[in-house]
Amino acid sequence: MRTLSRLFIAALFPVFILMNRQCEEPADGKPAPVAGKGVFICNEGNFMFGNSSLSFYRPDSLKVYNQVFFNANIFPPGDVLQSMTLLDSMAYLVINNSGKILVMNAGTFRHVATISGLGSPRFIEIVDQHKAYVSNLHARSITIIDPLSFEITGTIDVGGTTEQMVRHGEALFATGWSMNNQVYKIDAGTDTVIDSLTVALQPNSIVADRNGVLWVLSDGAYQGAPCGWEWPALSKIDPESFSVMEKFTFPEKNLSPIRLSVNGTGDTIYFISHGWTNASGSGSGVYRMSVDAVRLPEEPFIRAEGRLFYGLGVDPECSDIYVSDAMDYLQPGLVYRYSASGNPLDTFGVDIAPGSFCFRNHSDRTAGT
Amino acid sequence: MITPRLKIGFLCFGLLAGGRIMAGDPVPQDSTHHIKAVSITRQRPLVDYGVQKTEPDSLILEESLLCSLSELLARHSTVFIKSYGSGSLATSSFRGTSASHTRVEWNGIPLNDPMLGQADFSLIPVYFLDRVSLYYGSGSMLHASGGLGGSIHLSSVPQWHESFYGEIIQGAGSFDTYRTMTAFGGGSPHLQFRIRAIHDQSENDFRFLNTANGTWEREQQHSARYRLDGILGEAHFRQGNHKVAASLWMQDATRNLPPIMSYEGKGRKEFRADRQMMANIRWNYYGRVILSRFTSGYTQTGLRYFLGEETDEGFHVTSDSESNTRTLHNQYTLEAGIGESTLLRGTLRNSLQRAETADEQTLAGYSAIRSETEAGISIHHRFNEMLTSYLLLKESLAGREFSPFMPSAGVEFLPLGKESLALKLNVGKNTHYPTLNDLHWIPGGNPDLRPEKGLAMDLTAAFSQRLDSSVTIHSAITGFMTRVNDWIIWQPGEFGYWQAGNIREVLSRGFEYNLITRMIFHPLKMDLYGNYSFTWTTDETTETVGEPERGNQLIYIPVHKGSLTVFLSWSRYRFSYGPDFVGERFTTSAGNPTLHSLPGYLLHNVSGALTFRVWKTDGELRLRADNLLNADYQSVLWRPMPGRSFTVLLKLSF
């Protein structure tokens, strides 16, 4: 009987050892910075995985803090952290596939409130202290929220899906990206659509330059898309007459340009092209273009050289360029920081699918891209 | 009065899964029925020598009566099951490989979806299965190629000597879960019929701790309701040297898919509805020196997937797709004995697959037809009482593309000249063709994909020991190594949508341990089943993007997995207790053990059963508690699993 017992225990020993190993890994315990200039990086994560995260980078100390939201709150942002916008000390994290906006103290990263009950939110554009617009991937309307009371206060029937927005005077301009080809002009005072303008298919991003001229980048959709497939184009739009001043059509149909950005002085625009089609090709990279240029640039300003450029941001104060490498979208990505003249300044690791940047400047007056 | 059939039943009960009673070994006495000790020689088929194979025995199948195959495999095998929740999609990882690398066959016809390559184990009720056989690594090649991790074979076994029998089982449990199952059958020793039916439904509205939205409150799961209805009809005929069987299995399942824990949006509706029809006919001829098997089967599946969400203007449909597949499968196997010690075996298989899918919303879809043909020949030879081996040569053709040549071989060595100690070595090459979605999905399918190529090797040491007349121990430890080249994964590609590519080289290695023990201390009987697997599966791609990824454990594959089940039987009572353990799993390829890993979990399950007999009817009343300690855990990131649940089962049979 004793032999039997020994045999029995010996046979089960490895199983019990492993069963007792159940544990929960601690979170990364890096102290979070509380003030000063810095850059937030929205790591989208993988769709339906719920593994998005927020990183914070300090260019003065060259330090990066990953998963700052999770570390401060012990719960994750949610499923696809699409974008982030700042209003004074508050940060608004748009969690696309969780249908919510998380409000966070931008200094402590502590969760303040949740604006829930949204459809498929993409970007926020602050109108004033009590009004902000939220674009939507699926709804044909823009949601109006009060950024201080954290409530949904209304909607604007746009007539199509919406993506990025930019403010110019009393008007707000919103692109209609998903299966759309419209740019909408909205009166921010009356919350009504004044006009709409047809551009090339799938306008994904919009900026305003130093002259107040609008630039809209269209990726043209893709082969087999229900909305069709067009040549990608960059449209230069007069905001007053709301008409296309100039249309720069890309030389190939499958370039899929994205992430139109503008520098702090508003005289140069940037975008990523060839990023998915041919990441290792010589034409892949970040392109730079003067707002006074009469043709598209032919060579990339920063070559991808095998990297999968995914996110792009330009510091509104110093015009440093931040471009992310999503690697294979399954592992944490990298961010490359360049000077305005294109000199590499730093490289740091962030998290999965770093898609957008939000800059917190010394004055805490900021811009999100 | 104990009938011969009962005697045989009791003796078979003593044959622990994978264990053997050797010639000359006395049979242990049952606690309640005293039968005369006899000597039994159990001659394994020659084709089973040299391969690593396990079979959950009848006690396990009986205990898992209300479960799906996913729950049975999760608790009683080393196969890891990735489940999206109770009643939801459940796929397998066999020795660290992906879900499509597990070949699943029912009575000789494949159950793997031609579009996805995988089988959904939550849609396979254990009640419809009489035998479950797991072939590991290259040992699965003897039956079919494509199972780079292994294969699972499900089969029906007729009850030849029953003139009429039937049973009805009613289960009711937590979260408004109800299961009704019934079976009727009978016939003569030459002709048998049986019909089994199942109805399974649940609100599945368990409470869980939401750790994903900052509330830290227990919430009620919603939009997780599921329903399954199935019917299985079988006919078996035998005359002389011939056996003919036919089966028809029809099933309909609708499952709501709840959003992940962090969702706080306006409202979302997601569901899938599966329809399946599988039919096959088998004809076996047992000659003096030959065995001829012919199997022909047809499967038809339909899947509707719907995803939509509330907007200010009403409901927005993101996806509403309908996918249909039809597969015609034919297989012929001829075995010829050459003398006492040699067997020649040839197999020819063909599957004609047709798939159609269309999404009304995105307008994406495709239609494709593919023929897969496979031919193999093997020779099995017993050199002496100690040494048996086989050599298999196989080649397949998918469309117009021949697979790489697939040889495999196995050796089984019995150093003591009997099966109390067996050493088995297996090595072989295998090929897995891309699924139809991999090839044709719009957007992202890649018609230029190459087949995935596997090289598998394992070494097993199996011990069977009878310590005294009342204790039998069988244990086996297996070391394995599987290398897969041209592993297909989907990555974001052109225009931002995901594309299939032959990206990875994956190396999986580890070991598995299985233990089966039976002890009889009159009048108490104890059966103990345990298993443990250590699986280290890493990406070894040399030109991978991002060096940190290389050498990391693949996502959703636990390094450690183990379970233990103890049955105690006394007179009309039976009690079981079983802890299951699944170790930490990474959810990204970076192997970052912070936010990107799921902690391991340990579940405790208990059950108690009472058997009785009233009005010439055998009955059983069973109470089962799963996750007894109410552990909060997730199998897939941010998808909660049920806490403690109870099930009551009443079974009446005649």
PDB file of C-alpha atoms in Angstrom, chain A residues 1 3-4 7-8 10-12 14-16 18-28 46-53 67 70 73-79 95-100 102 111 114-120 136-143 154-155 157 221-226 229 253-256 276-277 306 308 325 327-332 351-352, chain B residues 211-216 260 262-268 270 305 307 309-313 316 318 361-364 442-443 467 471 473 489-498 504 513 515 517 519 521 526 528 531-533 544-549 555-556 560 562-564 566 579-581 584 587-590 592-597 599-602 631 637-639:
ATOM      1  CA  MET A   1       0.000   0.000   0.000  1.00  0.00           C
ATOM      2  CA  THR A   3       4.421   1.607  -2.580  1.00  0.00           C
ATOM      3  CA  LEU A   4       1.148   2.386  -4.177  1.00  0.00           C
ATOM      4  CA  LEU A   7       3.696   5.793  -6.986  1.00  0.00           C
ATOM      5  CA  PHE A   8       0.492   7.741  -6.889  1.00  0.00           C
ATOM      6  CA  ALA A  10       5.029  10.632  -7.803  1.00  0.00           C
ATOM      7  CA  ALA A  11       2.722  10.390 -10.764  1.00  0.00           C
ATOM      8  CA  LEU A  12       0.714  13.435  -9.733  1.00  0.00           C
ATOM      9  CA  PRO A  14       4.225  17.479 -11.736  1.00  0.00           C
ATOM     10  CA  VAL A  15       0.531  18.205 -12.152  1.00  0.00           C
ATOM     11  CA  PHE A  16       0.202  19.757  -8.705  1.00  0.00           C
ATOM     12  CA  LEU A  18       1.925  23.344 -12.295  1.00  0.00           C
ATOM     13  CA  MET A  19      -1.497  23.893 -10.823  1.00  0.00           C
ATOM     14  CA  ASN A  20      -0.033  25.967  -8.059  1.00  0.00           C
ATOM     15  CA  ARG A  21       1.604  28.219 -10.598  1.00  0.00           C
ATOM     16  CA  GLN A  22      -1.622  30.065 -11.346  1.00  0.00           C
ATOM     17  CA  CYS A  23      -0.925  33.719 -10.881  1.00  0.00           C
ATOM     18  CA  GLU A  24      -1.585  37.091 -12.343  1.00  0.00           C
ATOM     19  CA  GLU A  25       1.348  38.983 -13.778  1.00  0.00           C
ATOM     20  CA  PRO A  26       1.853  42.424 -12.327  1.00  0.00           C
ATOM     21  CA  ALA A  27       1.437  45.401 -14.585  1.00  0.00           C
ATOM     22  CA  ASP A  28       4.392  47.447 -15.699  1.00  0.00           C
ATOM     23  CA  ASN A  46      -6.070  44.428 -32.889  1.00  0.00           C
ATOM     24  CA  PHE A  47      -9.722  44.683 -33.863  1.00  0.00           C
ATOM     25  CA  MET A  48     -11.892  42.544 -31.542  1.00  0.00           C
ATOM     26  CA  PHE A  49      -8.923  41.741 -29.281  1.00  0.00           C
ATOM     27  CA  GLY A  50      -9.463  44.636 -26.873  1.00  0.00           C
ATOM     28  CA  ASN A  51      -5.703  45.062 -26.529  1.00  0.00           C
ATOM     29  CA  SER A  52      -5.243  48.744 -27.294  1.00  0.00           C
ATOM     30  CA  SER A  53      -3.035  50.855 -25.079  1.00  0.00           C
ATOM     31  CA  GLN A  67       0.486  51.271 -21.120  1.00  0.00           C
ATOM     32  CA  PHE A  70      -3.695  50.645 -17.826  1.00  0.00           C
ATOM     33  CA  ASN A  73      -6.322  52.624 -13.799  1.00  0.00           C
ATOM     34  CA  ILE A  74      -5.758  48.835 -13.892  1.00  0.00           C
ATOM     35  CA  PHE A  75      -8.136  48.410 -16.766  1.00  0.00           C
ATOM     36  CA  PRO A  76      -7.447  48.725 -20.478  1.00  0.00           C
ATOM     37  CA  PRO A  77      -8.730  51.440 -22.790  1.00  0.00           C
ATOM     38  CA  GLY A  78     -10.737  48.914 -24.802  1.00  0.00           C
ATOM     39  CA  ASP A  79     -11.028  47.711 -28.352  1.00  0.00           C
ATOM     40  CA  ILE A  95     -12.284  53.748 -28.321  1.00  0.00           C
ATOM     41  CA  ASN A  96     -13.747  52.872 -31.672  1.00  0.00           C
ATOM     42  CA  ASN A  97     -14.943  49.308 -31.306  1.00  0.00           C
ATOM     43  CA  SER A  98     -15.953  49.725 -27.685  1.00  0.00           C
ATOM     44  CA  GLY A  99     -18.375  52.489 -28.635  1.00  0.00           C
ATOM     45  CA  LYS A 100     -17.105  54.906 -26.008  1.00  0.00           C
ATOM     46  CA  LEU A 102     -12.686  57.583 -22.077  1.00  0.00           C
ATOM     47  CA  HIS A 111      -9.684  57.805 -15.619  1.00  0.00           C
ATOM     48  CA  THR A 114     -16.681  57.448 -19.681  1.00  0.00           C
ATOM     49  CA  ILE A 115     -18.919  58.751 -22.411  1.00  0.00           C
ATOM     50  CA  SER A 116     -20.704  55.589 -23.457  1.00  0.00           C
ATOM     51  CA  GLY A 117     -23.515  54.751 -25.813  1.00  0.00           C
ATOM     52  CA  LEU A 118     -21.729  55.758 -28.998  1.00  0.00           C
ATOM     53  CA  GLY A 119     -21.849  53.825 -32.252  1.00  0.00           C
ATOM     54  CA  SER A 120     -18.451  53.537 -33.883  1.00  0.00           C
ATOM     55  CA  ASN A 136     -18.671  57.970 -36.746  1.00  0.00           C
ATOM     56  CA  LEU A 137     -17.629  55.144 -39.009  1.00  0.00           C
ATOM     57  CA  HIS A 138     -21.078  53.653 -39.410  1.00  0.00           C
ATOM     58  CA  ALA A 139     -23.689  56.262 -38.596  1.00  0.00           C
ATOM     59  CA  ARG A 140     -24.648  58.962 -41.057  1.00  0.00           C
ATOM     60  CA  SER A 141     -24.447  61.511 -38.304  1.00  0.00           C
ATOM     61  CA  ILE A 142     -21.974  63.300 -36.081  1.00  0.00           C
ATOM     62  CA  THR A 143     -22.508  63.017 -32.355  1.00  0.00           C
ATOM     63  CA  GLY A 154     -27.167  65.899 -29.748  1.00  0.00           C
ATOM     64  CA  THR A 155     -26.494  64.727 -33.262  1.00  0.00           C
ATOM     65  CA  ASP A 157     -27.507  64.471 -39.569  1.00  0.00           C
ATOM     66  CA  ALA A 221     -10.587  52.656 -51.863  1.00  0.00           C
ATOM     67  CA  TYR A 222      -9.442  49.271 -53.145  1.00  0.00           C
ATOM     68  CA  GLN A 223     -10.076  46.805 -55.908  1.00  0.00           C
ATOM     69  CA  GLY A 224     -13.385  45.078 -55.318  1.00  0.00           C
ATOM     70  CA  ALA A 225     -14.659  47.693 -52.869  1.00  0.00           C
ATOM     71  CA  PRO A 226     -18.448  48.148 -53.031  1.00  0.00           C
ATOM     72  CA  TRP A 229     -11.853  51.962 -56.945  1.00  0.00           C
ATOM     73  CA  LYS A 253      -3.858  53.461 -58.348  1.00  0.00           C
ATOM     74  CA  ASN A 254      -2.737  51.205 -55.510  1.00  0.00           C
ATOM     75  CA  LEU A 255      -0.645  53.597 -53.422  1.00  0.00           C
ATOM     76  CA  SER A 256      -3.237  54.051 -50.683  1.00  0.00           C
ATOM     77  CA  TRP A 276       1.155  48.876 -47.485  1.00  0.00           C
ATOM     78  CA  THR A 277       1.663  48.174 -51.129  1.00  0.00           C
ATOM     79  CA  GLY A 306      11.354  47.769 -45.095  1.00  0.00           C
ATOM     80  CA  LEU A 308       5.662  49.331 -42.212  1.00  0.00           C
ATOM     81  CA  ASP A 325       6.278  51.241 -37.657  1.00  0.00           C
ATOM     82  CA  MET A 327       5.794  45.847 -37.696  1.00  0.00           C
ATOM     83  CA  ASP A 328       3.344  43.046 -38.453  1.00  0.00           C
ATOM     84  CA  TYR A 329       0.460  44.534 -36.436  1.00  0.00           C
ATOM     85  CA  LEU A 330       0.706  41.621 -34.045  1.00  0.00           C
ATOM     86  CA  GLN A 331       3.662  42.698 -31.967  1.00  0.00           C
ATOM     87  CA  PRO A 332       4.525  46.023 -30.351  1.00  0.00           C
ATOM     88  CA  ASP A 351       2.686  48.888 -28.351  1.00  0.00           C
ATOM     89  CA  ILE A 352       0.501  47.150 -30.918  1.00  0.00           C
TER      90      ILE A 352
ATOM     91  CA  THR B 211     -12.348  44.138 -15.293  1.00  0.00           C
ATOM     92  CA  ALA B 212     -12.305  45.934 -18.627  1.00  0.00           C
ATOM     93  CA  ASN B 213     -14.344  49.086 -18.095  1.00  0.00           C
ATOM     94  CA  GLY B 214     -13.256  50.461 -14.749  1.00  0.00           C
ATOM     95  CA  THR B 215     -16.445  49.628 -12.883  1.00  0.00           C
ATOM     96  CA  TRP B 216     -15.122  46.443 -11.279  1.00  0.00           C
ATOM     97  CA  ILE B 260     -16.171  41.869 -25.474  1.00  0.00           C
ATOM     98  CA  SER B 262     -14.952  46.674 -22.732  1.00  0.00           C
ATOM     99  CA  TYR B 263     -17.892  47.398 -25.015  1.00  0.00           C
ATOM    100  CA  GLU B 264     -20.093  50.254 -23.828  1.00  0.00           C
ATOM    101  CA  GLY B 265     -21.547  51.354 -27.134  1.00  0.00           C
ATOM    102  CA  LYS B 266     -25.026  52.080 -28.278  1.00  0.00           C
ATOM    103  CA  GLY B 267     -25.907  48.466 -28.918  1.00  0.00           C
ATOM    104  CA  ARG B 268     -24.658  45.640 -31.046  1.00  0.00           C
ATOM    105  CA  GLU B 270     -23.872  39.658 -33.583  1.00  0.00           C
ATOM    106  CA  TYR B 305     -22.969  35.530 -39.868  1.00  0.00           C
ATOM    107  CA  LEU B 307     -22.961  41.905 -37.265  1.00  0.00           C
ATOM    108  CA  GLU B 309     -24.977  48.029 -34.427  1.00  0.00           C
ATOM    109  CA  GLU B 310     -27.373  50.685 -33.343  1.00  0.00           C
ATOM    110  CA  THR B 311     -26.883  54.163 -34.709  1.00  0.00           C
ATOM    111  CA  ASP B 312     -28.844  57.346 -34.367  1.00  0.00           C
ATOM    112  CA  GLU B 313     -30.557  56.571 -37.660  1.00  0.00           C
ATOM    113  CA  HIS B 316     -26.440  49.687 -39.243  1.00  0.00           C
ATOM    114  CA  THR B 318     -21.779  45.884 -40.886  1.00  0.00           C
ATOM    115  CA  GLN B 361     -23.324  44.382 -46.958  1.00  0.00           C
ATOM    116  CA  THR B 362     -19.722  44.480 -48.118  1.00  0.00           C
ATOM    117  CA  LEU B 363     -20.471  42.704 -51.403  1.00  0.00           C
ATOM    118  CA  ALA B 364     -17.416  40.566 -50.724  1.00  0.00           C
ATOM    119  CA  ILE B 442     -12.029  38.732 -51.014  1.00  0.00           C
ATOM    120  CA  PRO B 443     -10.226  40.784 -50.020  1.00  0.00           C
ATOM    121  CA  LEU B 467       0.867  -3.833  -8.798  1.00  0.00           C
ATOM    122  CA  VAL B 471      -4.373  -1.952  -8.847  1.00  0.00           C
ATOM    123  CA  ILE B 473      -1.486   1.711 -13.576  1.00  0.00           C
ATOM    124  CA  ILE B 489      -1.000  33.547 -41.319  1.00  0.00           C
ATOM    125  CA  TRP B 490      -3.087  36.562 -42.164  1.00  0.00           C
ATOM    126  CA  GLN B 491      -1.398  39.921 -41.872  1.00  0.00           C
ATOM    127  CA  PRO B 492      -2.452  43.421 -42.823  1.00  0.00           C
ATOM    128  CA  GLY B 493      -1.342  44.008 -46.343  1.00  0.00           C
ATOM    129  CA  GLU B 494      -2.244  45.934 -49.399  1.00  0.00           C
ATOM    130  CA  PHE B 495      -4.803  48.676 -48.809  1.00  0.00           C
ATOM    131  CA  GLY B 496      -5.018  47.927 -45.142  1.00  0.00           C
ATOM    132  CA  TYR B 497      -6.979  44.690 -45.232  1.00  0.00           C
ATOM    133  CA  TRP B 498      -5.512  41.436 -44.093  1.00  0.00           C
ATOM    134  CA  ARG B 504       6.206  31.615 -40.599  1.00  0.00           C
ATOM    135  CA  TYR B 513       2.101  12.747 -19.859  1.00  0.00           C
ATOM    136  CA  LEU B 515      -1.897   8.541 -16.463  1.00  0.00           C
ATOM    137  CA  THR B 517      -5.049   4.189 -12.772  1.00  0.00           C
ATOM    138  CA  MET B 519      -7.886   0.600  -7.978  1.00  0.00           C
ATOM    139  CA  PHE B 521     -10.736  -1.795  -2.693  1.00  0.00           C
ATOM    140  CA  MET B 526     -11.427   4.250  -7.939  1.00  0.00           C
ATOM    141  CA  LEU B 528      -8.058   8.113 -11.910  1.00  0.00           C
ATOM    142  CA  ASN B 531      -2.791  14.307 -18.230  1.00  0.00           C
ATOM    143  CA  TYR B 532      -0.300  17.081 -18.551  1.00  0.00           C
ATOM    144  CA  SER B 533       1.318  18.744 -21.532  1.00  0.00           C
ATOM    145  CA  THR B 544      10.602  37.887 -39.386  1.00  0.00           C
ATOM    146  CA  VAL B 545       9.611  41.502 -38.989  1.00  0.00           C
ATOM    147  CA  GLY B 546      10.894  42.614 -35.644  1.00  0.00           C
ATOM    148  CA  GLU B 547      13.460  40.462 -33.956  1.00  0.00           C
ATOM    149  CA  PRO B 548      11.683  40.470 -30.577  1.00  0.00           C
ATOM    150  CA  GLU B 549       9.025  38.222 -32.056  1.00  0.00           C
ATOM    151  CA  ILE B 555      -0.321  33.368 -29.096  1.00  0.00           C
ATOM    152  CA  TYR B 556      -3.067  31.419 -27.356  1.00  0.00           C
ATOM    153  CA  HIS B 560       1.368  24.203 -19.384  1.00  0.00           C
ATOM    154  CA  GLY B 562      -3.075  19.565 -17.193  1.00  0.00           C
ATOM    155  CA  SER B 563      -6.099  17.904 -15.729  1.00  0.00           C
ATOM    156  CA  LEU B 564      -6.959  15.226 -13.273  1.00  0.00           C
ATOM    157  CA  VAL B 566     -10.945  10.913 -10.002  1.00  0.00           C
ATOM    158  CA  PRO B 579      -9.358  19.960 -11.449  1.00  0.00           C
ATOM    159  CA  ASP B 580      -8.315  21.393 -14.826  1.00  0.00           C
ATOM    160  CA  PHE B 581      -5.402  23.721 -15.219  1.00  0.00           C
ATOM    161  CA  GLU B 584      -0.676  31.550 -19.036  1.00  0.00           C
ATOM    162  CA  THR B 587      -2.243  37.279 -26.699  1.00  0.00           C
ATOM    163  CA  THR B 588       0.347  38.948 -28.888  1.00  0.00           C
ATOM    164  CA  SER B 589       3.413  37.554 -30.507  1.00  0.00           C
ATOM    165  CA  ALA B 590       5.667  39.799 -28.466  1.00  0.00           C
ATOM    166  CA  ASN B 592       4.986  40.601 -23.228  1.00  0.00           C
ATOM    167  CA  PRO B 593       3.810  39.298 -19.868  1.00  0.00           C
ATOM    168  CA  THR B 594       1.906  42.409 -18.820  1.00  0.00           C
ATOM    169  CA  LEU B 595      -1.271  43.436 -20.551  1.00  0.00           C
ATOM    170  CA  HIS B 596      -0.734  40.977 -23.336  1.00  0.00           C
ATOM    171  CA  SER B 597      -1.123  37.728 -21.541  1.00  0.00           C
ATOM    172  CA  PRO B 599      -3.281  34.432 -16.550  1.00  0.00           C
ATOM    173  CA  GLY B 600      -3.598  30.726 -16.053  1.00  0.00           C
ATOM    174  CA  TYR B 601      -6.655  29.299 -14.391  1.00  0.00           C
ATOM    175  CA  LEU B 602      -7.579  26.320 -12.304  1.00  0.00           C
ATOM    176  CA  ALA B 631     -13.038  31.336 -10.615  1.00  0.00           C
ATOM    177  CA  LEU B 637      -8.972  37.934 -24.080  1.00  0.00           C
ATOM    178  CA  TRP B 638     -11.829  39.971 -22.600  1.00  0.00           C
ATOM    179  CA  ARG B 639     -14.394  37.251 -23.220  1.00  0.00           C
TER     180      ARG B 639
END
